[in-house]
Amino acid sequence: MPLAEVRPGVTLGFAEAGEGSPVVLLPGSAADRGIWFGSGLFDRLSQQHRTVAFDWRGAGESSRIDEPYGAEDLVEDVVHLFKHLSIPSAHVVGLSQGSIIAQRVALDHPSLVTSLVLLATWPKTDASMEKMLRIWKALFAEHPPSVYGDAMLWWLFSPEFLEEQADVAAEVARVAFEGEGTPAPHAHLQAVEISRAHDLSARLASISVPTLVVSGEEDWTVPWRQGRAVAAAVPEAQFQLLTGRGSSHLQLLERSAEVTDAIVEFLTGSSTQ
């Protein structure tokens, strides 16, 4: 897979395919680009768009960074990836922590963003999320990947998925947290601090591009009301709530066909505006 040196000492692994208006996919916290392929979204988008997916610093084929870093550093990584790939502007799709970095890119570099798709997003880390993130911090700091990887499944998937597809869930945990190229605890801890510090609630009204927010009724990580709050704050944003079975934090995997259809339909409409 190709590599992009976006800044001195920071190289990002990425994949791209397709032609047409660009789409850049921002994965969740300390994650590689795998979810976009596992869900089928990358292949679907690349039929109509130049589609780019990458690994955050610390994950996949990207550089391991030992010093502390924050949201602003991740934003700059994205901005420099655009420059490296000669992308003047793109539809930006962000999942979970990727969605809050997407918010920042749209606010701080508006000329780069054609439209936004925000999956499992939130405007501000509230007291409830803060308590959850403290638990995550303790897991990443005090336990090996085999333990925290298994524990994280509770926040990521629906009870039905964990019950009925236990082997698949275990493999997801192994690949995401224990396999080759998985992030070191340092990357997870930096991601926790980035999420803890997030608060763009006062700025979201300044986002001026077409925006789709998709949330899940049974998302235990980012409650759907948080997504609704983002959609209410962004002018003319669309809000879609998936309900019932599989409407988890990773509904992109559990309800991949519906989520993918919603994204493709939205981007098709945005491209013609």
Coordinates of C-alpha atoms in Angstrom, one line a residue:
M1 CA 0.0 0.0 0.0
P2 CA 1.2 3.5 -0.7
L3 CA 2.6 5.8 2.0
A4 CA 2.4 9.6 2.2
E5 CA 4.9 11.7 4.2
V6 CA 2.5 14.4 5.3
R7 CA 5.0 16.1 7.7
P8 CA 8.5 15.4 8.9
G9 CA 8.5 12.2 10.9
V10 CA 4.8 11.5 10.1
T11 CA 3.9 9.0 7.3
L12 CA 0.4 7.9 6.7
G13 CA -0.6 4.6 5.0
F14 CA -3.5 5.0 2.6
A15 CA -5.4 3.4 -0.2
E16 CA -7.2 5.1 -3.1
A17 CA -9.4 3.9 -6.0
G18 CA -11.9 5.3 -8.4
E19 CA -12.5 8.5 -10.3
G20 CA -14.8 11.4 -9.9
S21 CA -15.3 13.9 -7.1
P22 CA -13.0 12.9 -4.2
V23 CA -14.2 11.3 -0.9
V24 CA -11.8 11.1 2.0
L25 CA -12.7 8.6 4.8
L26 CA -11.6 9.4 8.4
P27 CA -11.8 6.2 10.7
G28 CA -12.4 6.0 14.4
S29 CA -10.0 6.6 17.2
A30 CA -6.5 5.3 16.7
A31 CA -7.8 3.1 13.9
D32 CA -6.6 2.0 10.5
R33 CA -8.6 2.1 7.3
G34 CA -9.9 -1.5 7.6
I35 CA -13.5 -0.7 8.5
W36 CA -14.2 1.0 5.2
F37 CA -13.2 -2.2 3.4
G38 CA -15.0 -4.5 5.9
S39 CA -18.2 -2.6 5.5
G40 CA -18.0 -2.5 1.7
L41 CA -18.3 1.3 1.8
F42 CA -14.9 1.9 0.1
D43 CA -15.6 -0.4 -2.8
R44 CA -19.1 1.1 -3.2
L45 CA -17.9 4.7 -3.2
S46 CA -15.0 4.0 -5.5
Q47 CA -17.5 3.1 -8.2
Q48 CA -18.5 6.8 -8.4
H49 CA -15.8 8.8 -6.6
R50 CA -12.0 9.0 -6.2
T51 CA -12.0 7.4 -2.8
V52 CA -9.2 7.7 -0.2
A53 CA -8.9 5.9 3.1
F54 CA -6.0 6.1 5.4
D55 CA -4.6 5.0 8.8
W56 CA -4.3 7.5 11.6
R57 CA -0.8 8.1 13.0
G58 CA 0.0 5.2 15.3
A59 CA -2.2 2.7 13.4
G60 CA -1.9 0.4 10.4
E61 CA 1.0 1.4 8.2
S62 CA 1.3 4.9 9.6
S63 CA 4.1 6.2 11.7
R64 CA 4.3 5.4 15.4
I65 CA 4.6 8.7 17.3
D66 CA 5.9 8.5 20.9
E67 CA 5.3 12.1 22.0
P68 CA 1.9 13.5 22.9
Y69 CA -0.4 14.9 20.2
G70 CA -3.8 16.4 20.0
A71 CA -6.8 17.0 17.7
E72 CA -5.0 19.9 15.9
D73 CA -2.2 17.5 14.9
L74 CA -4.7 15.0 13.4
V75 CA -6.3 17.9 11.5
E76 CA -2.9 18.9 10.1
D77 CA -2.2 15.3 9.1
V78 CA -5.5 15.3 7.1
V79 CA -4.8 18.7 5.5
H80 CA -1.3 17.6 4.4
L81 CA -2.7 14.4 3.0
F82 CA -5.0 16.4 0.8
K83 CA -1.9 18.4 -0.4
H84 CA 0.1 15.2 -0.9
L85 CA -2.6 13.7 -3.1
S86 CA -3.4 17.0 -4.9
I87 CA -7.0 17.0 -3.6
P88 CA -8.4 20.6 -3.8
S89 CA -11.6 19.7 -1.9
A90 CA -13.5 16.5 -1.0
H91 CA -16.5 15.0 0.6
V92 CA -15.3 14.1 4.1
V93 CA -16.8 11.1 5.9
G94 CA -15.8 10.6 9.6
L95 CA -16.7 7.8 12.0
S96 CA -16.7 8.4 15.7
Q97 CA -13.5 10.3 16.6
G98 CA -13.0 10.6 12.8
S99 CA -16.2 12.6 12.8
I100 CA -15.0 15.2 15.3
I101 CA -11.8 15.6 13.4
A102 CA -13.9 16.1 10.3
Q103 CA -15.8 18.8 12.1
R104 CA -12.5 20.6 12.8
V105 CA -11.4 20.3 9.2
A106 CA -14.6 21.8 8.0
L107 CA -14.3 24.7 10.5
D108 CA -10.6 25.4 10.2
H109 CA -10.1 24.6 6.5
P110 CA -13.6 25.1 4.9
S111 CA -12.2 25.3 1.4
L112 CA -11.2 21.7 1.6
V113 CA -14.6 20.3 2.4
T114 CA -17.4 19.8 -0.2
S115 CA -19.7 18.1 2.2
L116 CA -19.7 16.2 5.5
V117 CA -20.9 12.8 6.6
L118 CA -20.7 12.4 10.4
L119 CA -21.2 8.9 11.8
A120 CA -21.6 8.4 15.5
T121 CA -20.7 12.0 16.2
W122 CA -21.1 14.4 19.1
P123 CA -20.7 18.2 19.7
K124 CA -19.2 18.2 23.2
T125 CA -17.9 15.5 25.5
D126 CA -20.3 15.6 28.4
A127 CA -20.0 14.2 31.9
S128 CA -21.4 10.8 30.9
M129 CA -18.9 10.4 28.1
E130 CA -16.1 11.7 30.3
K131 CA -16.7 8.9 32.8
M132 CA -16.7 6.3 30.0
L133 CA -13.4 7.7 28.7
R134 CA -11.9 7.4 32.1
I135 CA -12.7 3.7 32.1
W136 CA -11.1 3.4 28.6
K137 CA -8.0 5.2 29.9
A138 CA -7.6 2.8 32.7
L139 CA -8.1 -0.2 30.4
F140 CA -5.4 1.0 27.9
A141 CA -3.0 2.1 30.6
E142 CA -3.3 -1.0 32.9
H143 CA -4.2 -4.0 30.8
P144 CA -2.8 -5.8 27.8
P145 CA -4.5 -5.7 24.3
S146 CA -6.1 -9.0 24.8
V147 CA -8.0 -7.6 27.8
Y148 CA -8.9 -4.1 26.5
G149 CA -9.7 -5.4 23.1
D150 CA -12.3 -7.8 24.4
A151 CA -13.7 -5.2 26.8
M152 CA -14.1 -2.6 24.0
L153 CA -16.6 -4.9 22.1
W154 CA -19.3 -4.0 24.6
W155 CA -19.2 -0.4 23.5
L156 CA -18.8 -1.1 19.8
F157 CA -21.4 -3.8 19.0
S158 CA -25.0 -4.6 19.8
P159 CA -25.9 -7.3 22.3
E160 CA -27.4 -9.5 19.5
F161 CA -24.1 -9.3 17.5
L162 CA -22.0 -10.3 20.6
E163 CA -24.4 -13.2 21.4
E164 CA -25.0 -14.5 17.9
Q165 CA -21.6 -13.8 16.3
A166 CA -19.3 -14.3 19.1
D167 CA -16.5 -15.8 16.9
V168 CA -16.7 -12.8 14.5
A169 CA -16.6 -10.4 17.4
A170 CA -13.6 -12.1 18.9
E171 CA -11.8 -11.9 15.5
V172 CA -12.7 -8.2 15.2
A173 CA -11.1 -7.6 18.7
R174 CA -8.0 -9.6 17.7
V175 CA -7.5 -7.8 14.3
A176 CA -8.3 -4.3 15.7
F177 CA -6.3 -4.6 19.0
E178 CA -3.8 -7.5 18.8
G179 CA -3.0 -8.1 15.2
E180 CA 0.0 -6.9 13.2
G181 CA 0.0 -3.1 12.8
T182 CA -2.5 -2.5 15.6
P183 CA -1.9 0.6 17.7
A184 CA 0.2 0.6 20.8
P185 CA -1.4 1.7 24.1
H186 CA 0.1 5.2 23.6
A187 CA -2.0 5.8 20.5
H188 CA -5.1 4.7 22.3
L189 CA -4.3 7.0 25.3
Q190 CA -3.8 9.9 23.0
A191 CA -7.1 9.2 21.3
V192 CA -8.8 9.1 24.7
E193 CA -7.4 12.6 25.6
I194 CA -8.5 14.0 22.2
S195 CA -12.0 12.8 22.8
R196 CA -12.1 14.1 26.4
A197 CA -11.1 17.6 25.2
H198 CA -13.6 17.8 22.4
D199 CA -16.0 20.7 22.5
L200 CA -17.0 22.4 19.2
S201 CA -20.6 23.0 20.4
A202 CA -20.2 26.8 20.1
R203 CA -18.7 26.6 16.6
L204 CA -20.9 24.1 14.7
A205 CA -23.2 26.8 13.4
S206 CA -20.3 28.0 11.3
I207 CA -20.2 24.8 9.2
S208 CA -21.6 25.9 5.8
V209 CA -21.4 22.7 3.7
P210 CA -24.2 20.1 3.2
T211 CA -24.0 17.7 6.2
L212 CA -25.5 14.3 7.0
V213 CA -25.4 13.0 10.5
V214 CA -26.1 9.3 11.1
S215 CA -26.6 7.9 14.6
G216 CA -27.7 4.6 16.2
E217 CA -30.4 4.1 18.7
E218 CA -28.4 1.5 20.5
D219 CA -25.0 3.2 20.4
W220 CA -23.6 2.9 23.9
T221 CA -20.5 4.9 23.1
V222 CA -22.0 8.0 21.5
P223 CA -25.7 8.2 22.4
W224 CA -27.9 9.2 19.4
R225 CA -29.0 12.4 21.1
Q226 CA -25.5 13.6 20.7
G227 CA -25.8 13.2 16.9
R228 CA -29.1 14.9 16.9
A229 CA -27.5 17.9 18.8
V230 CA -24.9 18.2 16.0
A231 CA -27.5 18.1 13.3
A232 CA -29.5 20.7 15.1
A233 CA -26.5 23.0 15.4
V234 CA -25.2 22.7 11.8
P235 CA -27.4 24.8 9.4
E236 CA -29.7 22.6 7.3
A237 CA -28.0 19.4 8.3
Q238 CA -29.8 16.1 7.7
F239 CA -30.2 13.7 10.6
Q240 CA -30.8 10.0 10.2
L241 CA -31.4 7.7 13.1
L242 CA -31.1 3.9 12.7
T243 CA -33.3 2.1 15.2
G244 CA -33.6 -1.4 16.5
R245 CA -31.4 -4.4 15.9
G246 CA -27.8 -3.6 15.0
S247 CA -28.1 0.2 15.5
S248 CA -24.8 0.1 17.5
H249 CA -21.7 2.3 17.5
L250 CA -20.5 0.2 14.6
Q251 CA -23.7 0.2 12.7
L252 CA -21.6 0.7 9.6
L253 CA -20.7 -3.0 10.1
E254 CA -23.9 -4.3 11.5
R255 CA -26.2 -2.4 9.2
S256 CA -23.8 -1.8 6.4
A257 CA -26.2 -1.9 3.5
E258 CA -28.5 0.8 5.0
V259 CA -25.7 3.1 6.1
T260 CA -23.8 2.7 2.8
D261 CA -27.0 3.5 0.9
A262 CA -27.7 6.6 3.0
I263 CA -24.1 7.9 2.4
V264 CA -24.1 7.2 -1.3
E265 CA -27.5 8.9 -1.8
F266 CA -26.4 11.9 0.2
L267 CA -23.1 12.3 -1.7
T268 CA -24.9 11.9 -5.0
G269 CA -27.2 14.8 -4.0
S270 CA -24.3 16.9 -2.7
S271 CA -22.3 16.4 -5.9
T272 CA -25.1 17.8 -8.0
Q273 CA -25.6 20.9 -5.9

